[in-house]
Short mmCIF file of C-alpha atoms in Angstrom, two decimals:
data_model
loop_
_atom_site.label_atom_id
_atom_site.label_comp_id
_atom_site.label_asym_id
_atom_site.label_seq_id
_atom_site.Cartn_x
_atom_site.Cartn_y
_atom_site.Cartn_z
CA UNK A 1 -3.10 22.68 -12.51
CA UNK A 2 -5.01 20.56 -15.12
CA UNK A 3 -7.45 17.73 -14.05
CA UNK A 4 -4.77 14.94 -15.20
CA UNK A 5 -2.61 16.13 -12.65
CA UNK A 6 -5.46 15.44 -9.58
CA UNK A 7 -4.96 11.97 -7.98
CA UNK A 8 -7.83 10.26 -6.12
CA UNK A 9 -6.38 7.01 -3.76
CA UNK A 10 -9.36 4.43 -2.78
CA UNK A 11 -8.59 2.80 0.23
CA UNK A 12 -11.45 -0.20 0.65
CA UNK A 13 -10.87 -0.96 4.78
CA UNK A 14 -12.47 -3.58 7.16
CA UNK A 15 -13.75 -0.39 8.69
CA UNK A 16 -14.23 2.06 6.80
CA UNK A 17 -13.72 3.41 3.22
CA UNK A 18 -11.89 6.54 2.33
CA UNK A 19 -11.37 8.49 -0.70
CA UNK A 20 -8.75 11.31 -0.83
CA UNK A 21 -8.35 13.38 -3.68
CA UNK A 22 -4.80 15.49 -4.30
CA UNK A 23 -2.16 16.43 -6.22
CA UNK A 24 1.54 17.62 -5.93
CA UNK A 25 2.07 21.19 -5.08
CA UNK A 26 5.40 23.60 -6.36
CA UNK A 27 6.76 22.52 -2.94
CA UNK A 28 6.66 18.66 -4.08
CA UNK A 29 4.09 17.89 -1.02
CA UNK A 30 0.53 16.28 -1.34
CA UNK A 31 -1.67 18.98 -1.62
CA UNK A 32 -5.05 17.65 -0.23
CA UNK A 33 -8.13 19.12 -2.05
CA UNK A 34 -10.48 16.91 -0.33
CA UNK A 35 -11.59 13.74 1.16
CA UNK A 36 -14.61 11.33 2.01
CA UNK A 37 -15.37 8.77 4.46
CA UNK A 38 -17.98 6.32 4.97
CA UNK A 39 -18.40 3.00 6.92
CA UNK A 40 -17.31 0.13 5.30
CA UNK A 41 -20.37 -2.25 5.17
CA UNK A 42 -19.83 -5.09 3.02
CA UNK A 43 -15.49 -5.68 3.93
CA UNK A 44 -14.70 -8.09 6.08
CA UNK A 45 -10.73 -8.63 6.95
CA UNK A 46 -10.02 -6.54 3.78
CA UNK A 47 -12.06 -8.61 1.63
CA UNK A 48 -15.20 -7.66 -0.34
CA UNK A 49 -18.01 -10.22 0.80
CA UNK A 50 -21.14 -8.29 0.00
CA UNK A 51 -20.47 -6.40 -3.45
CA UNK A 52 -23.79 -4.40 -3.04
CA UNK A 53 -23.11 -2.89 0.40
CA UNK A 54 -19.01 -2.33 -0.64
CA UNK A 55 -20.46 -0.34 -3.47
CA UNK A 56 -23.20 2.06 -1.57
CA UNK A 57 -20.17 2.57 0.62
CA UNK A 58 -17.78 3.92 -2.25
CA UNK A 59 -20.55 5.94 -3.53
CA UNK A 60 -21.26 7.66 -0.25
CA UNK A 61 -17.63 8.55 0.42
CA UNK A 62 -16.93 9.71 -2.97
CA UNK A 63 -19.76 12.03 -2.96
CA UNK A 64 -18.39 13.34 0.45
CA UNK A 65 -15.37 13.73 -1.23
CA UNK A 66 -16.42 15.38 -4.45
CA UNK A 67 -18.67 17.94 -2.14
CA UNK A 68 -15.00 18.85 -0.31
CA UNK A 69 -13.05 19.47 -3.15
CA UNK A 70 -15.04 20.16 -6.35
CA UNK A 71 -13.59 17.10 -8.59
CA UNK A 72 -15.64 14.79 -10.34
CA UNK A 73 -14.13 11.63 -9.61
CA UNK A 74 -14.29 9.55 -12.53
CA UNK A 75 -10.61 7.49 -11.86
CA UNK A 76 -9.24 6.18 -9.05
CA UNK A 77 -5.85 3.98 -7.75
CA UNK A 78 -7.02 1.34 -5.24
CA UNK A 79 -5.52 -0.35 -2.28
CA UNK A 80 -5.82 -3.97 -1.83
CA UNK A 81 -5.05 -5.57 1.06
CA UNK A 82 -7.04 -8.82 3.12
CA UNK A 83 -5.56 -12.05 4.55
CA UNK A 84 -5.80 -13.68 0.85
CA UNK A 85 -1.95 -11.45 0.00
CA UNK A 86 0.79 -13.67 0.00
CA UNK A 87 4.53 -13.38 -0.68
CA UNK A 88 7.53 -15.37 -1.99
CA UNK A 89 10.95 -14.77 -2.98
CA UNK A 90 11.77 -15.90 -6.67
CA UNK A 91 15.14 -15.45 -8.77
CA UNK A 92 14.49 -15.36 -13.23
CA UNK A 93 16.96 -14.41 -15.79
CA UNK A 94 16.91 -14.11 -19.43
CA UNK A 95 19.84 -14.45 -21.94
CA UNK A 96 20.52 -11.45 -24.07
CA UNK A 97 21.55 -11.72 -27.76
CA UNK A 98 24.85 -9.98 -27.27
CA UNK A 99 26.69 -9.13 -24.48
CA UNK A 100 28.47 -6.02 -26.26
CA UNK A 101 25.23 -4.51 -26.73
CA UNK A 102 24.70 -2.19 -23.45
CA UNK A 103 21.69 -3.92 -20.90
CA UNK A 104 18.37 -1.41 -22.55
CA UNK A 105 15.25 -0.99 -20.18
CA UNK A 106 13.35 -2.99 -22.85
CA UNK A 107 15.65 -5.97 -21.14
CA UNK A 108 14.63 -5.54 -17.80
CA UNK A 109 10.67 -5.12 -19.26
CA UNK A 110 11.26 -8.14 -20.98
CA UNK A 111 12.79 -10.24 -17.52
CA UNK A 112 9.94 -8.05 -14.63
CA UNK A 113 7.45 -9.62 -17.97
CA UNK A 114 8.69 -12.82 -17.88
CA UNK A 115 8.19 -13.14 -14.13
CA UNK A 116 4.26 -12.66 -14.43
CA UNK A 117 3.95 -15.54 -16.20
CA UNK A 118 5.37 -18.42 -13.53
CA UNK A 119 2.97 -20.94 -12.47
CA UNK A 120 1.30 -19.77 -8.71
CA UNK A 121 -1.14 -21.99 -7.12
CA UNK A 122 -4.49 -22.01 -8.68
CA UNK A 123 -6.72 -19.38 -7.95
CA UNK A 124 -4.42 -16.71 -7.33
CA UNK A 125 -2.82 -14.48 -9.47
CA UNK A 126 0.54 -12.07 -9.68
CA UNK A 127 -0.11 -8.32 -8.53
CA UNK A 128 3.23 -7.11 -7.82
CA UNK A 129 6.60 -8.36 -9.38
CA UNK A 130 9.42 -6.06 -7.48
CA UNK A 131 13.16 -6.50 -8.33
CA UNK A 132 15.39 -6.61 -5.44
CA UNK A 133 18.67 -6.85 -6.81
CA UNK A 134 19.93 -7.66 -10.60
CA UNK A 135 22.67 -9.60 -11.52
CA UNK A 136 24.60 -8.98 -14.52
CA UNK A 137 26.51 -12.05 -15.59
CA UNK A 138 27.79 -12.91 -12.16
CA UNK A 139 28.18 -9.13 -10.23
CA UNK A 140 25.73 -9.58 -7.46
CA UNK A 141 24.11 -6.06 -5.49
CA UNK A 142 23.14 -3.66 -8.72
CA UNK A 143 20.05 -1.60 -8.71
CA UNK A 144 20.19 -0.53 -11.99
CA UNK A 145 21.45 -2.30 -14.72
CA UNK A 146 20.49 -0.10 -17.92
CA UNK A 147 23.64 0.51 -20.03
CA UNK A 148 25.32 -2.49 -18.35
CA UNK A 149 27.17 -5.05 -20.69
CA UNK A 150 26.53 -8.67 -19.97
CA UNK A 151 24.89 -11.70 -21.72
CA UNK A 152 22.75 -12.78 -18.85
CA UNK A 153 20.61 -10.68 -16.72
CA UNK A 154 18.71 -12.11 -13.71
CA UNK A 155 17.66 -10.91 -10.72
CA UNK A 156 15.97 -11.41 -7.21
CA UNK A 157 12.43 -10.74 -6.75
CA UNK A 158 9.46 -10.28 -4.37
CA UNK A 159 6.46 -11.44 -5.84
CA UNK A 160 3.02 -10.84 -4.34
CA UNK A 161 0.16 -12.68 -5.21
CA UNK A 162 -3.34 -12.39 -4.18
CA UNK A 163 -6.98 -14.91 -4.50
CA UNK A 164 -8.26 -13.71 -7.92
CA UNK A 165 -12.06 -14.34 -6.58
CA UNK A 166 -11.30 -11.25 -4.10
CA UNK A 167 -9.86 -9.10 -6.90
CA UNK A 168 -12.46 -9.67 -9.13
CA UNK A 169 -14.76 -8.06 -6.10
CA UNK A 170 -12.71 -5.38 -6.21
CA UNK A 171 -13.01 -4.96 -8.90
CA UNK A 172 -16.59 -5.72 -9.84
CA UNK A 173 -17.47 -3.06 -6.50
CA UNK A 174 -15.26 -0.37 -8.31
CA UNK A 175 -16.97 -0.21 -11.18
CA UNK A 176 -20.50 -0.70 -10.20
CA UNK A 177 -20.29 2.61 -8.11
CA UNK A 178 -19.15 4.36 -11.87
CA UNK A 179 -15.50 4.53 -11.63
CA UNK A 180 -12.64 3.68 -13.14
CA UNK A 181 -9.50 1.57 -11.38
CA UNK A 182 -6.60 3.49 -12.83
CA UNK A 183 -4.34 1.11 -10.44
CA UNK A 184 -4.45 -1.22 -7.79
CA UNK A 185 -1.64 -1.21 -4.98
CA UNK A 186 -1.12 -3.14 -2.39
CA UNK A 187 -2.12 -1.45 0.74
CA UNK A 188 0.83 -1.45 3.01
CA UNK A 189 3.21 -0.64 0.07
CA UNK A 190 1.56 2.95 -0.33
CA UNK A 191 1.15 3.00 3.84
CA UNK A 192 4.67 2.87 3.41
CA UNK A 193 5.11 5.33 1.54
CA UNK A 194 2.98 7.83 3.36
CA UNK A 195 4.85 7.39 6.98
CA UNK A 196 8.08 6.18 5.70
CA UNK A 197 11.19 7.79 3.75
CA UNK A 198 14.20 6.90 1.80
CA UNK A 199 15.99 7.26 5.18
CA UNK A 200 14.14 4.81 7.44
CA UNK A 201 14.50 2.33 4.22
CA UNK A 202 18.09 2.43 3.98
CA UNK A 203 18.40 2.24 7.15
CA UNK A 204 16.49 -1.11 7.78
CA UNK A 205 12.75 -0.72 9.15
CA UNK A 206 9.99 -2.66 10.08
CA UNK A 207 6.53 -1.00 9.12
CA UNK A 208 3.21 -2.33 10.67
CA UNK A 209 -0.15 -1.34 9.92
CA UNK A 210 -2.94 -2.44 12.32
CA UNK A 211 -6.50 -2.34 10.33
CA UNK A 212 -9.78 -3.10 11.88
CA UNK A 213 -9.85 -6.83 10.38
CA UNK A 214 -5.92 -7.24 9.67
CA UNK A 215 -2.58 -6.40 10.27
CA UNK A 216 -0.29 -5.72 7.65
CA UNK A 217 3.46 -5.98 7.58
CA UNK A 218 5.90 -4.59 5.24
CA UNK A 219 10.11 -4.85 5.96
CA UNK A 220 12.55 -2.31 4.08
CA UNK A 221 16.21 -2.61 4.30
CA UNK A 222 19.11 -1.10 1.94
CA UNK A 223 15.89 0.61 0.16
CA UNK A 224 14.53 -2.63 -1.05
CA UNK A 225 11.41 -4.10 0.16
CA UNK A 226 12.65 -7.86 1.90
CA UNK A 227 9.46 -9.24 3.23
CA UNK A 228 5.80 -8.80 3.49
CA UNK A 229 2.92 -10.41 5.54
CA UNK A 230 -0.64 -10.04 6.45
CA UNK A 231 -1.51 -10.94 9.88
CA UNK A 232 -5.44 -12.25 10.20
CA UNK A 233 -5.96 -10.08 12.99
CA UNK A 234 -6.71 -6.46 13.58
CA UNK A 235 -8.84 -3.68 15.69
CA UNK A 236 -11.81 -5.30 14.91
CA UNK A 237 -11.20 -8.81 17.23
CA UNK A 238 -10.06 -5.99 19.89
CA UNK A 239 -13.47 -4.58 19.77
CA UNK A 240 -15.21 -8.58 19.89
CA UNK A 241 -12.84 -9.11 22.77
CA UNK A 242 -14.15 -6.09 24.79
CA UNK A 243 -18.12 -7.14 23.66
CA UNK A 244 -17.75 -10.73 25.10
CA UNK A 245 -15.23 -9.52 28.09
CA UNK A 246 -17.53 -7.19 29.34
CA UNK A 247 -21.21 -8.13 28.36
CA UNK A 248 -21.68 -4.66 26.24
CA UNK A 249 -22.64 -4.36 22.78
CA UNK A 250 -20.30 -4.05 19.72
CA UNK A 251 -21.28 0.06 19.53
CA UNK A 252 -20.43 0.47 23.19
CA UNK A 253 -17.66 -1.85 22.87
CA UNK A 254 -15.64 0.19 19.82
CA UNK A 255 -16.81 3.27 21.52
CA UNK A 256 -14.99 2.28 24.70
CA UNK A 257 -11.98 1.08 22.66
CA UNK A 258 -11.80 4.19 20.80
CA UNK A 259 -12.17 6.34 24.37
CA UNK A 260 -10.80 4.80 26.89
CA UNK A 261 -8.95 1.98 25.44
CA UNK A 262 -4.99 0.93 26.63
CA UNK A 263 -2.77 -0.80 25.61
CA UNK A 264 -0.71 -1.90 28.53
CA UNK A 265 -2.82 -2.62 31.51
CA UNK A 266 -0.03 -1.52 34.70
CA UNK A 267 -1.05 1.61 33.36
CA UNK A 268 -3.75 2.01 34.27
CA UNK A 269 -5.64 2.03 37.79
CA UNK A 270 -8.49 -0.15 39.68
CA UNK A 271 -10.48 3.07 40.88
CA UNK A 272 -10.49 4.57 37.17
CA UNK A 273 -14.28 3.34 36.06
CA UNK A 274 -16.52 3.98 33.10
CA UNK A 275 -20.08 3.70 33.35
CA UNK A 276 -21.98 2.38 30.35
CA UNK A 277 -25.58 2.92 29.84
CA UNK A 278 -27.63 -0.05 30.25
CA UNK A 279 -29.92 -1.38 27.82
CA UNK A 280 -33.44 -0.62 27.32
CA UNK A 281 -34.14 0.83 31.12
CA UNK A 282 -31.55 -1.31 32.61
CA UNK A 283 -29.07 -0.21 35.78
CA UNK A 284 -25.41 1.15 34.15
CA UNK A 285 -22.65 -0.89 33.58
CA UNK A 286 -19.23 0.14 35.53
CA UNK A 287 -15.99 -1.48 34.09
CA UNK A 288 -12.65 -0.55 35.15
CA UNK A 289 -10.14 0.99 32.96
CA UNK A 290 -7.45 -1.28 34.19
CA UNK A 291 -9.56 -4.41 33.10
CA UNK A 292 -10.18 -2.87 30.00
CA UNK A 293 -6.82 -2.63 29.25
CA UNK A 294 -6.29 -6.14 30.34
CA UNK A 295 -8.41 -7.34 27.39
CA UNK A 296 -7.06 -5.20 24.48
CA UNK A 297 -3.31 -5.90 25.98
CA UNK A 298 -3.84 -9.65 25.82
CA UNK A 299 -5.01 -9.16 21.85
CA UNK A 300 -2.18 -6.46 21.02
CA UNK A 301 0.59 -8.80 22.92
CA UNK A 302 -0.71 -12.00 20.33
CA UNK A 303 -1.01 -9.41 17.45
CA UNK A 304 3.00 -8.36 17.73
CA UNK A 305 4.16 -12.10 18.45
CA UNK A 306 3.04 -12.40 15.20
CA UNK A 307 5.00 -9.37 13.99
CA UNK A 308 8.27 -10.71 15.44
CA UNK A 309 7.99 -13.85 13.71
CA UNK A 310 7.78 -12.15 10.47
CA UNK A 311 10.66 -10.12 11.11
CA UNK A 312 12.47 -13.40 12.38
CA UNK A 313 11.64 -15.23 9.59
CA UNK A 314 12.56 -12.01 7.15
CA UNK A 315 16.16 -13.07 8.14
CA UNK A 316 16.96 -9.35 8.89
CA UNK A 317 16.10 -9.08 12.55
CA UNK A 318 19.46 -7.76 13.73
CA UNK A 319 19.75 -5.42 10.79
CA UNK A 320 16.80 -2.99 10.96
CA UNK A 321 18.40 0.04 12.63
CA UNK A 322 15.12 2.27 12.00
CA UNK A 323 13.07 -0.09 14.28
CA UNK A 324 9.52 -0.41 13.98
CA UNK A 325 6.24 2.55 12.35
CA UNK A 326 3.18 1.41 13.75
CA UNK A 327 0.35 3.24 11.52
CA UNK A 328 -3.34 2.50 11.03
CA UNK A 329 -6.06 2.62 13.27
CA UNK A 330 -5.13 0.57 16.03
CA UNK A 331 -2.06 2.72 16.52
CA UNK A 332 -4.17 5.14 18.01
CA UNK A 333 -4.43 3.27 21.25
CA UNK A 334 -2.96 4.82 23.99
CA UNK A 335 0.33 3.18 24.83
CA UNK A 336 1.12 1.07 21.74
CA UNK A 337 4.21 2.25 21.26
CA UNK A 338 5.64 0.99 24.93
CA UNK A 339 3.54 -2.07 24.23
CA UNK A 340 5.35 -2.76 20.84
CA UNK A 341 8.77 -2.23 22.38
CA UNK A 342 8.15 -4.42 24.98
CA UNK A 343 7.00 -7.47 23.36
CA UNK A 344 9.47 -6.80 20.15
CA UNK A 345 12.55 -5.37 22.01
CA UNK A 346 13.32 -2.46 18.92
CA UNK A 347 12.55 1.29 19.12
CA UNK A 348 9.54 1.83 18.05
CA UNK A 349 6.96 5.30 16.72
CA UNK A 350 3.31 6.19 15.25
CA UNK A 351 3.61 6.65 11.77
CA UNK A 352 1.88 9.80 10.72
CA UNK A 353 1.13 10.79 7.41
CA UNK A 354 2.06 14.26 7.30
CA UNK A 355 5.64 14.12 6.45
CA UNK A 356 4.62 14.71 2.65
CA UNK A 357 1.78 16.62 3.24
CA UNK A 358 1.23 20.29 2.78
CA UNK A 359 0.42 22.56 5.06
CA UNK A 360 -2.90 23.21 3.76
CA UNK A 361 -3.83 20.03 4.76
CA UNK A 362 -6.71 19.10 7.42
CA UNK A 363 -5.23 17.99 10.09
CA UNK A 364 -7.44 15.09 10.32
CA UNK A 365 -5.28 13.74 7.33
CA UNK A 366 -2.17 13.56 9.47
CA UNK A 367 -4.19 10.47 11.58
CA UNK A 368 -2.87 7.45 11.14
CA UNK A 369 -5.85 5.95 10.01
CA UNK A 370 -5.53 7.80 6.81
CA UNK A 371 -2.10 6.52 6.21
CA UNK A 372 -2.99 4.16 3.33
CA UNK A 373 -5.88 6.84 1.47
CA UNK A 374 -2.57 9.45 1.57
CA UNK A 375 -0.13 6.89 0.47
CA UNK A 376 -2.43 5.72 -2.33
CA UNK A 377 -2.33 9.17 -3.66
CA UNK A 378 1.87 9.73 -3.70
CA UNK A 379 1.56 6.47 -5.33
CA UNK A 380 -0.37 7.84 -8.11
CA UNK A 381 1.42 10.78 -8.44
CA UNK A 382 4.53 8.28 -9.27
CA UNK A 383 2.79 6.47 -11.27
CA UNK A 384 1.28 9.27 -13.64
CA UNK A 385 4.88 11.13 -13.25
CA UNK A 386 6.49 8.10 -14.79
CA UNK A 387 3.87 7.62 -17.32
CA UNK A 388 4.41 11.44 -18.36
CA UNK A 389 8.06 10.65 -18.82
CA UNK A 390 7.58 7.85 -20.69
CA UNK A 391 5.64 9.51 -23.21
CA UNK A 392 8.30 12.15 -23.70
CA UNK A 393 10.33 11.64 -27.32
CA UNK A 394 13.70 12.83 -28.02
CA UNK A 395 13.59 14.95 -31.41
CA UNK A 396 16.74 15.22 -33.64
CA UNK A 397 17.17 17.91 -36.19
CA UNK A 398 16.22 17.77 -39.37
CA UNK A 399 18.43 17.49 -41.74
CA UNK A 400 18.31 19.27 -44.78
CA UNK A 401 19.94 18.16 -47.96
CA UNK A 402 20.29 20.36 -50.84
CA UNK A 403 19.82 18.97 -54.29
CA UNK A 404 20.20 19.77 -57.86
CA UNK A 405 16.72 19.77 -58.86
CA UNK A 406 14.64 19.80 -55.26
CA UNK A 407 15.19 20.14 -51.36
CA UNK A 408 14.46 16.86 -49.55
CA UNK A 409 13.78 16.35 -45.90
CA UNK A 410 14.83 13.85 -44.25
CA UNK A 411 11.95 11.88 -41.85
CA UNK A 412 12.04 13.17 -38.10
CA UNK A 413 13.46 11.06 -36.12
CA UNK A 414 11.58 9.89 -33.06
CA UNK A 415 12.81 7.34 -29.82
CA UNK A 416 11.44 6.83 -26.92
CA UNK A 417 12.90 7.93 -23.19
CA UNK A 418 14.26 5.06 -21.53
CA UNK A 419 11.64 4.66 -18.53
CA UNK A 420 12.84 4.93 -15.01
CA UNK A 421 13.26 1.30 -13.75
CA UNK A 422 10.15 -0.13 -11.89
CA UNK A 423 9.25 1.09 -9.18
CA UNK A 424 7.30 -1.00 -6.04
CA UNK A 425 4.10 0.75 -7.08
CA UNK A 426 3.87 -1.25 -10.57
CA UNK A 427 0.86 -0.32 -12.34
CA UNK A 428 -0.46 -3.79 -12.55
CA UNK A 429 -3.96 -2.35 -14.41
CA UNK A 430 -3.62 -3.46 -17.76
CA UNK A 431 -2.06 -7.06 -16.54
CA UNK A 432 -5.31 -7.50 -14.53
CA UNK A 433 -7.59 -6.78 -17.05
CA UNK A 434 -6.66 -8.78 -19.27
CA UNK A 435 -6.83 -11.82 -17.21
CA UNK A 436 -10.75 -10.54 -15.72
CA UNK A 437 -11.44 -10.00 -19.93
CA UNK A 438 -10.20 -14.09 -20.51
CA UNK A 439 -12.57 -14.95 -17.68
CA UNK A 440 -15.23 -12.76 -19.17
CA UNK A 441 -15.57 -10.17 -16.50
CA UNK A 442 -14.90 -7.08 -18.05
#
């Protein structure tokens, strides 16, 4: 395959930082050719706070990564995530010149453009603009409107916005470790697409993705996305919980989490102890696995009441057949799942990411903590796909016309393909940049 075709996804976690390079195989599955991971040092709740320490991160991991697979890694597609995302619901509509003229795609450009430029509160900016349903004249419920006949086209949307001073540190981080943002996505929209499929969608499903410093939610039904969130909290206030609870440090505290850690506390015992080195010559430390679980269940059970009141206030709570995909790190605690059911009341799983993968793949990819690097990457696949198709051109034969005196040729004509219609994953690159160029970044 040629380089163009090899996708890199950046994920930039609370945690940790992860680059995974791939492409799409003959099968149609993610074909992993590497990955690299290092600690995220300068992230805190999915926002960049110390640009210097974000960017020895990225370089560490993609050297990792570029070790695994043999790519230099010049581009990437980046997730953005942090408790700065925010979501409304917005209806626009433009009035077309003629309605016998059939709806074109440079219409629905033209309305998704149009919807970039409403007024947000200061400091925050448009990243995605995703149509929900258009309306053509007044027929309600279509999907896709090209070739339609109507004077007025409007439709629903779900805008996301985000704090421009924590995009610009994205940004800023990005480049100082040499690379180039090819896209940024937000993070639980290519999550979703990692553990998710057209299925679960239609079907109606609620998709949660615990990070170490939030918790991201993301609802689907009828294949459009309804409602997103970002919940302030994540692994990370699990581990602080444990520290403080039971007088360990934050190493032996994640350590224990990561071990030993339950979610529901009835299941676990009182004579089930750890022992914990003591500090500096100090006697061991015994804590019970039960009371352990008694900490992180008291977090988890606040953590989902915040989850149901995002699906309650989604309006969709009796319609999401799927039920719930927990993914992310924290979904790797033992008993989340009956946890999640319990406080929520809807079938719930662990969303792994290997549905799309190929067998080739480590099978440390199919974790759920790798989720958003994987989904990252089948986002970029779309996006360069699209991009491919975009640039295709229709070519109709030349016409030859005989003359008396010479042979003329008529000029080639050459049209565009229509684009496929937007997608969630909008490439929101050159929109971005041309804002961080008017405030002199880039």
């Amino acid at each position: 395959m040629e380089s163009h075709e090899i996708i890199v996804g950046l994920d930039i976690g609370t945690t940790k930082i992860a680059v995974i390079v791939g492409r799409k195989d003959a099968n149609g599955k993610i074909e992993i050719l590497g990955h690299g991971c290092s600690e995220s040092l300068g992230v805190m709740r999915g926002s960049v706070f110390n640009i210097d320490l974000t960017v020895e991160s990225i370089k560490k991991a993609v050297t990792e990564a570029e070790l695994r697979s043999g790519v230099e890694i010049r581009s990437v597609h980046v997730g953005i995530a942090g408790q700065h995302i925010k979501s409304f619901q917005q209806r626009g509509e433009i009035i077309r010149d003629s309605a016998e003229d059939e709806i074109s795609q440079k219409d629905v450009d033209l309305l998704i453009e149009k919807m970039y430029k409403i007024q947000v509160e200061p400091g925050e900016k448009i990243i995605h603009v995703i149509p929900q349903e258009y309306i053509v004249d007044k027929e309600h419920g279509i999907t896709k409107p090209v070739g339609m006949s109507g004077i007025t086209l409007a439709a629903n949307f779900h805008i996301i916005t985000g704090d421009l001073s924590a995009i610009k540190n994205i940004f800023r981080s990005v480049e100082k470790a040499g690379l180039q943002i090819e896209s940024i996505i937000l993070e639980p929209l290519a999550s979703a697409d990692a553990v998710l499929d057209y299925r679960d969608k239609e079907a109606g499903v609620v998709l949660v993705d615990i990070g170490g410093g939030t918790t991201d939610v993301a609802i689907f039904h009828d294949n459009i996305l309804l409602h997103t969130a970002v919940i302030p909290l994540g692994g990370n206030i699990i581990t602080e919980d444990i520290q403080q609870g039971c007088t360990i440090v934050r190493t032996q505290a994640e350590e224990l989490k990561r071990k030993y850690g339950s979610a529901l506390q009835s299941e676990n015992k009182d004579e089930e102890i750890v022992a914990i080195p003591g500090i500096r010559g100090r006697a061991p430390k015994e804590i019970t696995l039960r009371n352990l679980a008694g900490i992180i269940q008291c977090r988890m059970e606040e953590i989902l009441e915040q989850v149901v009141f995002e699906i309650k206030n989604s309006g969709y709570e009796k319609r999401l057949i799927a039920g719930i995909v927990v993914t992310g790190g924290g979904a790797m605690l033992k008993h989340t799942v009956q946890l999640t059911e319990f406080v929520t009341g809807m079938d719930t799983r662990i969303g792994y990411p290997n549905e799309h993968l190929a067998q080739t793949a480590p099978k440390e990819m199919e974790n759920p903590i790798y989720a958003t690097g994987v989904g990252l990457v089948i986002q970029g696949i779309k996006d360069s796909e699209d991009s491919e198709e975009e640039e295709i051109i229709t070519i109709e034969e030349t016409t030859i016309v005989e003359t008396s005196q010479t042979i003329e040729e008529k000029p080639v004509k050459k049209e565009p393909k229509a684009p496929k219609l937007p997608k969630v994953n909008l490439n929101l690159l050159d929109k971005l940049r041309g804002f961080f160029e008017d405030d002199g970044v880039m």
